[in-house]
mmCIF file of C-alpha atoms in Angstrom:
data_model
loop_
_atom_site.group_PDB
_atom_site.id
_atom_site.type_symbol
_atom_site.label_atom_id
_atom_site.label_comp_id
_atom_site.label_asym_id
_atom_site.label_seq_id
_atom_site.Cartn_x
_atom_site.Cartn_y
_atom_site.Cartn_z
ATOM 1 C CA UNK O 2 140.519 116.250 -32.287
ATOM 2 C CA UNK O 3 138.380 116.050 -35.183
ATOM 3 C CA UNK O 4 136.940 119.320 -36.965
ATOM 4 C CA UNK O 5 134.180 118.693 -39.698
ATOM 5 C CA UNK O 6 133.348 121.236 -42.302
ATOM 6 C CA UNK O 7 130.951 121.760 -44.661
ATOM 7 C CA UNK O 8 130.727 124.293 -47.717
ATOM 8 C CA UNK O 9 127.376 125.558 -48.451
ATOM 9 C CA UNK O 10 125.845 127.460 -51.566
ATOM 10 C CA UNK O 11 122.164 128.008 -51.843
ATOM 11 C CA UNK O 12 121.580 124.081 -49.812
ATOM 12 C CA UNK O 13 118.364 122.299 -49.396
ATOM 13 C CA UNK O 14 118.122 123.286 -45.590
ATOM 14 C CA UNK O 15 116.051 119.648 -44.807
ATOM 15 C CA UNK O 16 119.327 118.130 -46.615
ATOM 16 C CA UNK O 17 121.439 120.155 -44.901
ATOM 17 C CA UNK O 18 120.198 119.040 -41.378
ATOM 18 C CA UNK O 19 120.320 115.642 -42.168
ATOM 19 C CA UNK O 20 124.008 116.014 -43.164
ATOM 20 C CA UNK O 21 124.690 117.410 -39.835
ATOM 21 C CA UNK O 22 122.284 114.943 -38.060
ATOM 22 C CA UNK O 23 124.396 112.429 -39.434
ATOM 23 C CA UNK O 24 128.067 113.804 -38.622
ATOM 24 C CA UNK O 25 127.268 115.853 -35.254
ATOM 25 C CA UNK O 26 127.988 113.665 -32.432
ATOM 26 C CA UNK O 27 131.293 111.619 -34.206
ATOM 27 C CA UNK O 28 133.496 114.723 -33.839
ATOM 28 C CA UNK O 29 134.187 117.412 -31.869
ATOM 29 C CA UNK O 30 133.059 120.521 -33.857
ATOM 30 C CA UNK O 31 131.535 121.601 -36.645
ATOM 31 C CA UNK O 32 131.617 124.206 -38.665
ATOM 32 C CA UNK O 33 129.582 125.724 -41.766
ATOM 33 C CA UNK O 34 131.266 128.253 -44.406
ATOM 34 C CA UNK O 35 128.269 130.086 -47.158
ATOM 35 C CA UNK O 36 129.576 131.191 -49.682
ATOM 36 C CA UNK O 37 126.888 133.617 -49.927
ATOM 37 C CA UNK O 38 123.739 131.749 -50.331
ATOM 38 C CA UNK O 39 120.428 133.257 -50.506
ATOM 39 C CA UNK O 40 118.884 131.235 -47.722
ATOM 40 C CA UNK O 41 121.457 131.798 -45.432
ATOM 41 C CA UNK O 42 118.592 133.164 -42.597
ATOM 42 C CA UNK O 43 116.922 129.905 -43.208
ATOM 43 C CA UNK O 44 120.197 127.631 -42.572
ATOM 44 C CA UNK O 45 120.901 130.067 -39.637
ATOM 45 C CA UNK O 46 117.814 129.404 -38.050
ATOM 46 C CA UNK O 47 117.991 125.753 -38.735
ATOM 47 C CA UNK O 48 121.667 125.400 -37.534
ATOM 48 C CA UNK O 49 121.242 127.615 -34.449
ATOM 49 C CA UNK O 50 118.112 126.153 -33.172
ATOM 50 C CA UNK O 51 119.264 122.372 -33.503
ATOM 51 C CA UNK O 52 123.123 122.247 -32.372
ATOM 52 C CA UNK O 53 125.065 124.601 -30.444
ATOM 53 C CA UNK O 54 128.629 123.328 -30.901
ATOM 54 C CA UNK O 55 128.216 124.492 -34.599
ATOM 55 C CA UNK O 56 129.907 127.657 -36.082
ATOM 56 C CA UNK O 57 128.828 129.646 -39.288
ATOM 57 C CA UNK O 58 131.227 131.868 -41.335
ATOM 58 C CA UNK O 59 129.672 134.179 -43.836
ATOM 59 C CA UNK O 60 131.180 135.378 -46.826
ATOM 60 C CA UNK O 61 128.583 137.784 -48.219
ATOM 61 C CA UNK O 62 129.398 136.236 -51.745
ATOM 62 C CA UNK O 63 130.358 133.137 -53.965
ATOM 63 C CA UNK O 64 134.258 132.893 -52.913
ATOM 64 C CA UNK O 65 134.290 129.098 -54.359
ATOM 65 C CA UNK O 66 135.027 126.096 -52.873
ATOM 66 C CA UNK O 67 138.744 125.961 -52.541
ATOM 67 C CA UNK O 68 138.440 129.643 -50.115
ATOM 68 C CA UNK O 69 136.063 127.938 -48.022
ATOM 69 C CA UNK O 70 137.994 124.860 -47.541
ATOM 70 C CA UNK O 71 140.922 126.669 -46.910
ATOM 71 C CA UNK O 72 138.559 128.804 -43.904
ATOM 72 C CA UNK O 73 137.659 125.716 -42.553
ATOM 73 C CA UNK O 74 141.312 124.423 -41.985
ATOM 74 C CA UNK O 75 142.900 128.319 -40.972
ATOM 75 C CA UNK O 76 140.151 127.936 -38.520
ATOM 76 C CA UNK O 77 140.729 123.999 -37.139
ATOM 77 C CA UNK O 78 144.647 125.862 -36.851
ATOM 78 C CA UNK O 79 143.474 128.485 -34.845
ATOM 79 C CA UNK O 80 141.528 126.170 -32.198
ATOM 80 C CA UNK O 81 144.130 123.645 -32.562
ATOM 81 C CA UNK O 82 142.458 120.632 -34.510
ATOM 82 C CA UNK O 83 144.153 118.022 -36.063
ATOM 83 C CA UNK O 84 142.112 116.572 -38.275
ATOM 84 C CA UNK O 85 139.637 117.939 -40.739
ATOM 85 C CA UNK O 86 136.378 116.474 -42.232
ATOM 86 C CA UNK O 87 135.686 117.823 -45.438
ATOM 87 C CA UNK O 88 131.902 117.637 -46.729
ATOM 88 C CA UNK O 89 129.625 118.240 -49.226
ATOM 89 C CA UNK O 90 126.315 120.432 -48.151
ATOM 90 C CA UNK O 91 124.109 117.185 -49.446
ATOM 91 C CA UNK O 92 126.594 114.427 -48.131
ATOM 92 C CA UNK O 93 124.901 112.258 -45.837
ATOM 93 C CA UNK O 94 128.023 110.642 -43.632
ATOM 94 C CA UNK O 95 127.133 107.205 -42.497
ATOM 95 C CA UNK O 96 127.397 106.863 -39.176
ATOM 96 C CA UNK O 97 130.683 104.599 -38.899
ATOM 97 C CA UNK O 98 132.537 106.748 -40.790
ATOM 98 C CA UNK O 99 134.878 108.478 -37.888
ATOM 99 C CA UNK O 100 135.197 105.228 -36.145
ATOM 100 C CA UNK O 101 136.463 103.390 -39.259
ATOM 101 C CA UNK O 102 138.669 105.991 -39.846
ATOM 102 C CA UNK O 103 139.953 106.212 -36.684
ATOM 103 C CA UNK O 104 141.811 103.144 -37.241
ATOM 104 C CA UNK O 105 144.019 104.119 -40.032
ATOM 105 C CA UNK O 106 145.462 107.275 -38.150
ATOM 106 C CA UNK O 107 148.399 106.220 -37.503
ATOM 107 C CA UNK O 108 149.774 105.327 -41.153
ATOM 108 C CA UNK O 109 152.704 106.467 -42.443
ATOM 109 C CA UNK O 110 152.871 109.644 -44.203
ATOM 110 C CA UNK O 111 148.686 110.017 -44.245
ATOM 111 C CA UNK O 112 147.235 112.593 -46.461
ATOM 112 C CA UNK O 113 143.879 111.734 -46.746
ATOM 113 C CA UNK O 114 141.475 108.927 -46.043
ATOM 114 C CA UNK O 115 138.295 108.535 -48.169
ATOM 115 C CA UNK O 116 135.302 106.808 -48.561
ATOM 116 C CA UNK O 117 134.049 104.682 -51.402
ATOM 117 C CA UNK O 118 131.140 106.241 -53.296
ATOM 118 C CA UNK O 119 129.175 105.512 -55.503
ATOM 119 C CA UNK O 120 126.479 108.003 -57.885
ATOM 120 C CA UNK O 121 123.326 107.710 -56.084
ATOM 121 C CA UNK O 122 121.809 108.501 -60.353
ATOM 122 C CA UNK O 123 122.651 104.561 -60.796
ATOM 123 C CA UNK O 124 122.481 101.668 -59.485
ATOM 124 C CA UNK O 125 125.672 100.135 -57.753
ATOM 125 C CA UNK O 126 126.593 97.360 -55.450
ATOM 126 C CA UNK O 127 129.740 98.065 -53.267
ATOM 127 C CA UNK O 128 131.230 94.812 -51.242
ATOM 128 C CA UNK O 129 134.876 95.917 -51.305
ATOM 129 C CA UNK O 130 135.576 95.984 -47.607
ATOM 130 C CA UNK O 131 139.258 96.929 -48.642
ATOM 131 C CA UNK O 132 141.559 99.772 -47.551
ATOM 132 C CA UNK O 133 143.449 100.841 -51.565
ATOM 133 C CA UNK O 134 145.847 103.336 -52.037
ATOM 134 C CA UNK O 135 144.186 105.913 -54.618
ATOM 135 C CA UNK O 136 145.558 108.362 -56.409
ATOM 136 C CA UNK O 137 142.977 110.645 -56.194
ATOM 137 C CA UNK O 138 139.394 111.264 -54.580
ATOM 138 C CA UNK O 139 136.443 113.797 -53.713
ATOM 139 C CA UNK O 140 136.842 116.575 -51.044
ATOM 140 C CA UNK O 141 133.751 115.167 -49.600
ATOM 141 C CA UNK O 142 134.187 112.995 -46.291
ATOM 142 C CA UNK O 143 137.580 112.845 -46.660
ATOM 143 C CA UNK O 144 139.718 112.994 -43.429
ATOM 144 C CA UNK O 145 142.787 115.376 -43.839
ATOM 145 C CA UNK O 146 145.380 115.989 -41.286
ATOM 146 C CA UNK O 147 145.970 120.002 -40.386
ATOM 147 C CA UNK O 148 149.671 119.466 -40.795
ATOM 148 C CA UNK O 149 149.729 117.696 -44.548
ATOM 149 C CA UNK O 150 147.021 120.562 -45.534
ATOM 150 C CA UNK O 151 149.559 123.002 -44.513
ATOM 151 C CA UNK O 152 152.736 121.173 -45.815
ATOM 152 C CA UNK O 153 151.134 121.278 -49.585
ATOM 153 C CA UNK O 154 150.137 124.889 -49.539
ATOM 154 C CA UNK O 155 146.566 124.341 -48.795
ATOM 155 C CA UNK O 156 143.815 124.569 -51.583
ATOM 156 C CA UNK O 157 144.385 126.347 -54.709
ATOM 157 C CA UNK O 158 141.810 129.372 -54.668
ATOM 158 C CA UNK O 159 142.857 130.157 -58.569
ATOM 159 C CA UNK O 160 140.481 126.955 -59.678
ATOM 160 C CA UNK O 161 137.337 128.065 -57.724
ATOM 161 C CA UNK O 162 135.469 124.939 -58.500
ATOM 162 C CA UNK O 163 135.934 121.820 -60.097
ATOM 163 C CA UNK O 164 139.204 120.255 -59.962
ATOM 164 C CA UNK O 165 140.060 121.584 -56.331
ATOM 165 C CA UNK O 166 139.948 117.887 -54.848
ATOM 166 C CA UNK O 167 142.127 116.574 -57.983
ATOM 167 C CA UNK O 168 144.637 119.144 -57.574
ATOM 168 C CA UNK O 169 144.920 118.894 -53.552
ATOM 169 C CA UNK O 170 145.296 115.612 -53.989
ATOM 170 C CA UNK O 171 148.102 115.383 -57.074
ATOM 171 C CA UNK O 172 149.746 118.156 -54.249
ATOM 172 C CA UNK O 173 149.892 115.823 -51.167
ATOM 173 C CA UNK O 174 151.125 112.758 -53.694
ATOM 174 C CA UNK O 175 154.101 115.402 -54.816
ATOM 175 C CA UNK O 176 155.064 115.600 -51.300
ATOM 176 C CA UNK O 177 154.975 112.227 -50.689
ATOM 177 C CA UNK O 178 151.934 111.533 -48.978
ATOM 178 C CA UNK O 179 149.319 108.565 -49.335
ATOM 179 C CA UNK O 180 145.681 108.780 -49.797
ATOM 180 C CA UNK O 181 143.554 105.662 -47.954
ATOM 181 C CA UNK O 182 140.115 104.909 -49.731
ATOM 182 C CA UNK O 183 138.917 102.994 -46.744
ATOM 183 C CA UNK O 184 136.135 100.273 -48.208
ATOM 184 C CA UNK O 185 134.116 100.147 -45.231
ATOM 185 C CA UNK O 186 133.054 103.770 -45.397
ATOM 186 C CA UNK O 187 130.478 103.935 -48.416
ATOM 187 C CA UNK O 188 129.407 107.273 -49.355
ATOM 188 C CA UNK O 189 126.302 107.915 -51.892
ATOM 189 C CA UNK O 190 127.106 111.026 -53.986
ATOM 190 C CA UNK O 191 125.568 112.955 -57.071
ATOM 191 C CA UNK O 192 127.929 113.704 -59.852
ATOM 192 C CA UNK O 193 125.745 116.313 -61.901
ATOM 193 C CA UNK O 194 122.598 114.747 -63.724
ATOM 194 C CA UNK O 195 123.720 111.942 -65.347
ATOM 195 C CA UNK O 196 122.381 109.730 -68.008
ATOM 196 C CA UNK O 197 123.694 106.378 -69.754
ATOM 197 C CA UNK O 198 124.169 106.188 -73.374
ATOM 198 C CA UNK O 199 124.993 103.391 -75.941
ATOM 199 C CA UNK O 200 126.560 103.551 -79.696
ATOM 200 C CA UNK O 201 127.156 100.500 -81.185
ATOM 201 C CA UNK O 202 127.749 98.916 -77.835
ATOM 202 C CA UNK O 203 129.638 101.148 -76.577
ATOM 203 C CA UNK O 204 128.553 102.636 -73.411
ATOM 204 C CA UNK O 205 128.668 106.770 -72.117
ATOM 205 C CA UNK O 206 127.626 108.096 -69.338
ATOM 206 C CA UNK O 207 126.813 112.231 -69.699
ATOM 207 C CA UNK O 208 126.482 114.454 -66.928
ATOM 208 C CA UNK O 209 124.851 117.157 -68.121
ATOM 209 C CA UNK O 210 126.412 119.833 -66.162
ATOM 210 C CA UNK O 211 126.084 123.702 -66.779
ATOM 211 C CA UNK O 212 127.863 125.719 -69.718
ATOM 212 C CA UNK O 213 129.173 127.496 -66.464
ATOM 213 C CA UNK O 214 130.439 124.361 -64.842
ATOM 214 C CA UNK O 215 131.738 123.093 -68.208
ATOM 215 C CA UNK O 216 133.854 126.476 -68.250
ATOM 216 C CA UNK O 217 135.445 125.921 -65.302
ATOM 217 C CA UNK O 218 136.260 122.092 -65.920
ATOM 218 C CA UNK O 219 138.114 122.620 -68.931
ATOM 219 C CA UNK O 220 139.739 125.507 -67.701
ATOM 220 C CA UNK O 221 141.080 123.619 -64.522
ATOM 221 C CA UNK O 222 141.721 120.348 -66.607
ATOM 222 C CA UNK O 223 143.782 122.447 -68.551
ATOM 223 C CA UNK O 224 145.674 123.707 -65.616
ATOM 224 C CA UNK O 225 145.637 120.251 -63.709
ATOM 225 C CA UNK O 226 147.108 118.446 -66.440
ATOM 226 C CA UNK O 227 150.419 121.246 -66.984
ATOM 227 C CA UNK O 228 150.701 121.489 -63.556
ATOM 228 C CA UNK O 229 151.100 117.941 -62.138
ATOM 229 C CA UNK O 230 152.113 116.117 -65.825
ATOM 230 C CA UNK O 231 155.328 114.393 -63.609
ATOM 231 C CA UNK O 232 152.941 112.405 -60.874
ATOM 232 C CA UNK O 233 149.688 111.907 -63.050
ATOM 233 C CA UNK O 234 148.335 109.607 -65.623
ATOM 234 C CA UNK O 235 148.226 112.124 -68.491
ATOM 235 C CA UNK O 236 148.051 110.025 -71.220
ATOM 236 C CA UNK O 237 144.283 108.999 -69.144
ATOM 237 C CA UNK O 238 144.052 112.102 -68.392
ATOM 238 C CA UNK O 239 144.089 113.494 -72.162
ATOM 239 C CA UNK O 240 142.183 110.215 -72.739
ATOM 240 C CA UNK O 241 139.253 111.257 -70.544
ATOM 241 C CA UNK O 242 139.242 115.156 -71.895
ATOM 242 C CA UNK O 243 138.928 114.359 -75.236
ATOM 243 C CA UNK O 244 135.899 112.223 -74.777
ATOM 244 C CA UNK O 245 134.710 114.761 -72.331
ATOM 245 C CA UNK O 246 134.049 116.742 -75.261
ATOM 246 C CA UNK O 247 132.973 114.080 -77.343
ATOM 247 C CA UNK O 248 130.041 113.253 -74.773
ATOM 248 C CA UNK O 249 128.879 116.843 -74.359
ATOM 249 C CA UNK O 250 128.769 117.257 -78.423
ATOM 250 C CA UNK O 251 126.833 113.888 -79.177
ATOM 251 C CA UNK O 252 124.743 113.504 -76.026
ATOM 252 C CA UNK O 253 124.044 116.794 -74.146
ATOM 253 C CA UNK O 254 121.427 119.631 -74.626
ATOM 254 C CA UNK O 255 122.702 123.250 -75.015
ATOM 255 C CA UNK O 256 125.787 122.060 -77.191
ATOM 256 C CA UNK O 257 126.587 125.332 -78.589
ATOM 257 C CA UNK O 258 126.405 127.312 -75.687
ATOM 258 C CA UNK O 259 128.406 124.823 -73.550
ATOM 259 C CA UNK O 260 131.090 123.963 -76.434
ATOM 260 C CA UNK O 261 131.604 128.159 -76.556
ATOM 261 C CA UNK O 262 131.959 128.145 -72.813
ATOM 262 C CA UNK O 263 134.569 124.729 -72.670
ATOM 263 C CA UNK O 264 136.801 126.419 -75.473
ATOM 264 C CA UNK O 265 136.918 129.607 -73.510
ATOM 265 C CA UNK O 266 137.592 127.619 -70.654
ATOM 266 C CA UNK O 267 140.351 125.744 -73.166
ATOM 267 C CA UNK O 268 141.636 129.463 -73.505
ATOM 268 C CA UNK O 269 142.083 130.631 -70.112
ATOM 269 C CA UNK O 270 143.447 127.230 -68.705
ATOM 270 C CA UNK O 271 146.100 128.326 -70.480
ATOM 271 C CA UNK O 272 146.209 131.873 -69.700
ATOM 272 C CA UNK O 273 145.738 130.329 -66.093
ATOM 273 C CA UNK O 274 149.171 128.593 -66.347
ATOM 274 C CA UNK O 275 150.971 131.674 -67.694
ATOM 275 C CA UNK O 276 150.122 133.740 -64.958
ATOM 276 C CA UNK O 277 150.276 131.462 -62.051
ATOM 277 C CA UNK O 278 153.794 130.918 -63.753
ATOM 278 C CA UNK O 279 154.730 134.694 -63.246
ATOM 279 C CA UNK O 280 153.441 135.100 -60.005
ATOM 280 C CA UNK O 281 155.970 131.932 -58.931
#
């Protein structure tokens, strides 16, 4: 049986119920975890009055991302799902997306199938029809098994947001798991605001997220890249940091106030890894 969840914060509630539209009658339940969003009466009496095999879990307050996904799977446990479907609160699933991966259930050591996305900000043309092995991919409309979720320790709550899917994922590779990016399934997704850039030929693409959002990327980069340095590409990985910073300090607005928040992010990525370090 097939559980799908979906983490909300603050959501358009017309986007919202065309997620659900979308997802509702390809699995057996679905549930909803706010992390404390100010329109919660509004998605209550959107959800409620639509669909009735949907539950809602309130936590009164911003808990992040990784607590909610973690609620979603401690509850598919409790009413014995195996499988859950992890979602965005603006992902739109197409509507093939449980059938196609219905066929790949049965591979050996599965620990997550994905879609193929592509930023709806630009233009893109997917034809891969092919099923990859990936190192890595988004939380949202992936298909994760109860038991591998459990097996890696779940989601790491220290990291909040951003990072959460990378980190799951470098887990379930650690304990020798394999992660399907199924090319039939395409998924359009927003990666911040982003905007294309050129020097000399060279092409950037910026994505203008908060100073809060840059704090929490560089703090969780920081941890991501101690904590799994044995099954990642860190030599990409410090690659892709460096001119992380590089693209906020040339091409974004607010540079001073989101440089100050990535090197205090810099700061306690490291104090991060100290302390998770004494607690083990």
């Amino acid at each position: 049986m097939i559980l799908a969840g979906i983490t909300l914060f603050n959501p358009d509630v017309a986007r919202l119920e065309e997620n659900i539209s979308s997802i509702y009658g390809q699995v057996d339940r679905v549930i909803c975890v706010d992390n404390g969003s100010d329109n919660i009466k509004s998605i209550e009496d959107c959800v409620l009055k639509n669909w009735k095999n949907i539950t809602i879990i309130k936590n009164g307050k911003n808990e992040g991302i990784a607590k909610a996904l973690n609620q979603m799977f401690e509850f598919a446990i409790e009413q014995q799902y195996e499988y859950v479907l992890t979602l965005d609160q603006d992902s739109v699933c197409p509507d093939n997306i449980i059938e196609e991966y219905n066929k790949y259930l049965d591979e050996h050591k599965l620990g997550s199938l994905c879609p193929q996305c592509v930023d709806r900000n630009f233009k893109s043309e997917l034809n891969n029809e092919d099923v990859i092995e990936v190192d890595k991919c988004i939380t949202s409309a992936s298909l994760v098994p109860v038991s591998a979720w459990n097996d890696v320790g779940g989601f790491n709550e220290e990291l909040f947001i951003d990072f959460v899917d990378h980190d799951f994922c470098a887990k379930l590779k650690e304990h020798g798991y394999r992660i399907l990016q199924i090319g039939s399934v395409k998924l359009s997704h927003e990666l911040g605001k982003g905007k294309k850039y050129s020097i000399l030929g060279v092409k950037f693409t910026a994505l203008n997220h908060s100073a809060m959002r840059k704090y929490y990327m560089v703090r969780n980069w920081i941890y991501y890249m101690n904590e799994h340095k044995d099954i990642i590409n860190l030599k990409a990985e410090k690659k892709s940091y460096r001119l992380f910073f590089f693209k906020t300090l040339i091409f974004e607005d607010d540079k001073l106030k989101k440089m100050k928040q990535m090197l205090k992010g810099r700061r306690d990525g490291i104090e991060l890894i100290r302390r998770i370090h004494e607690i083990k």
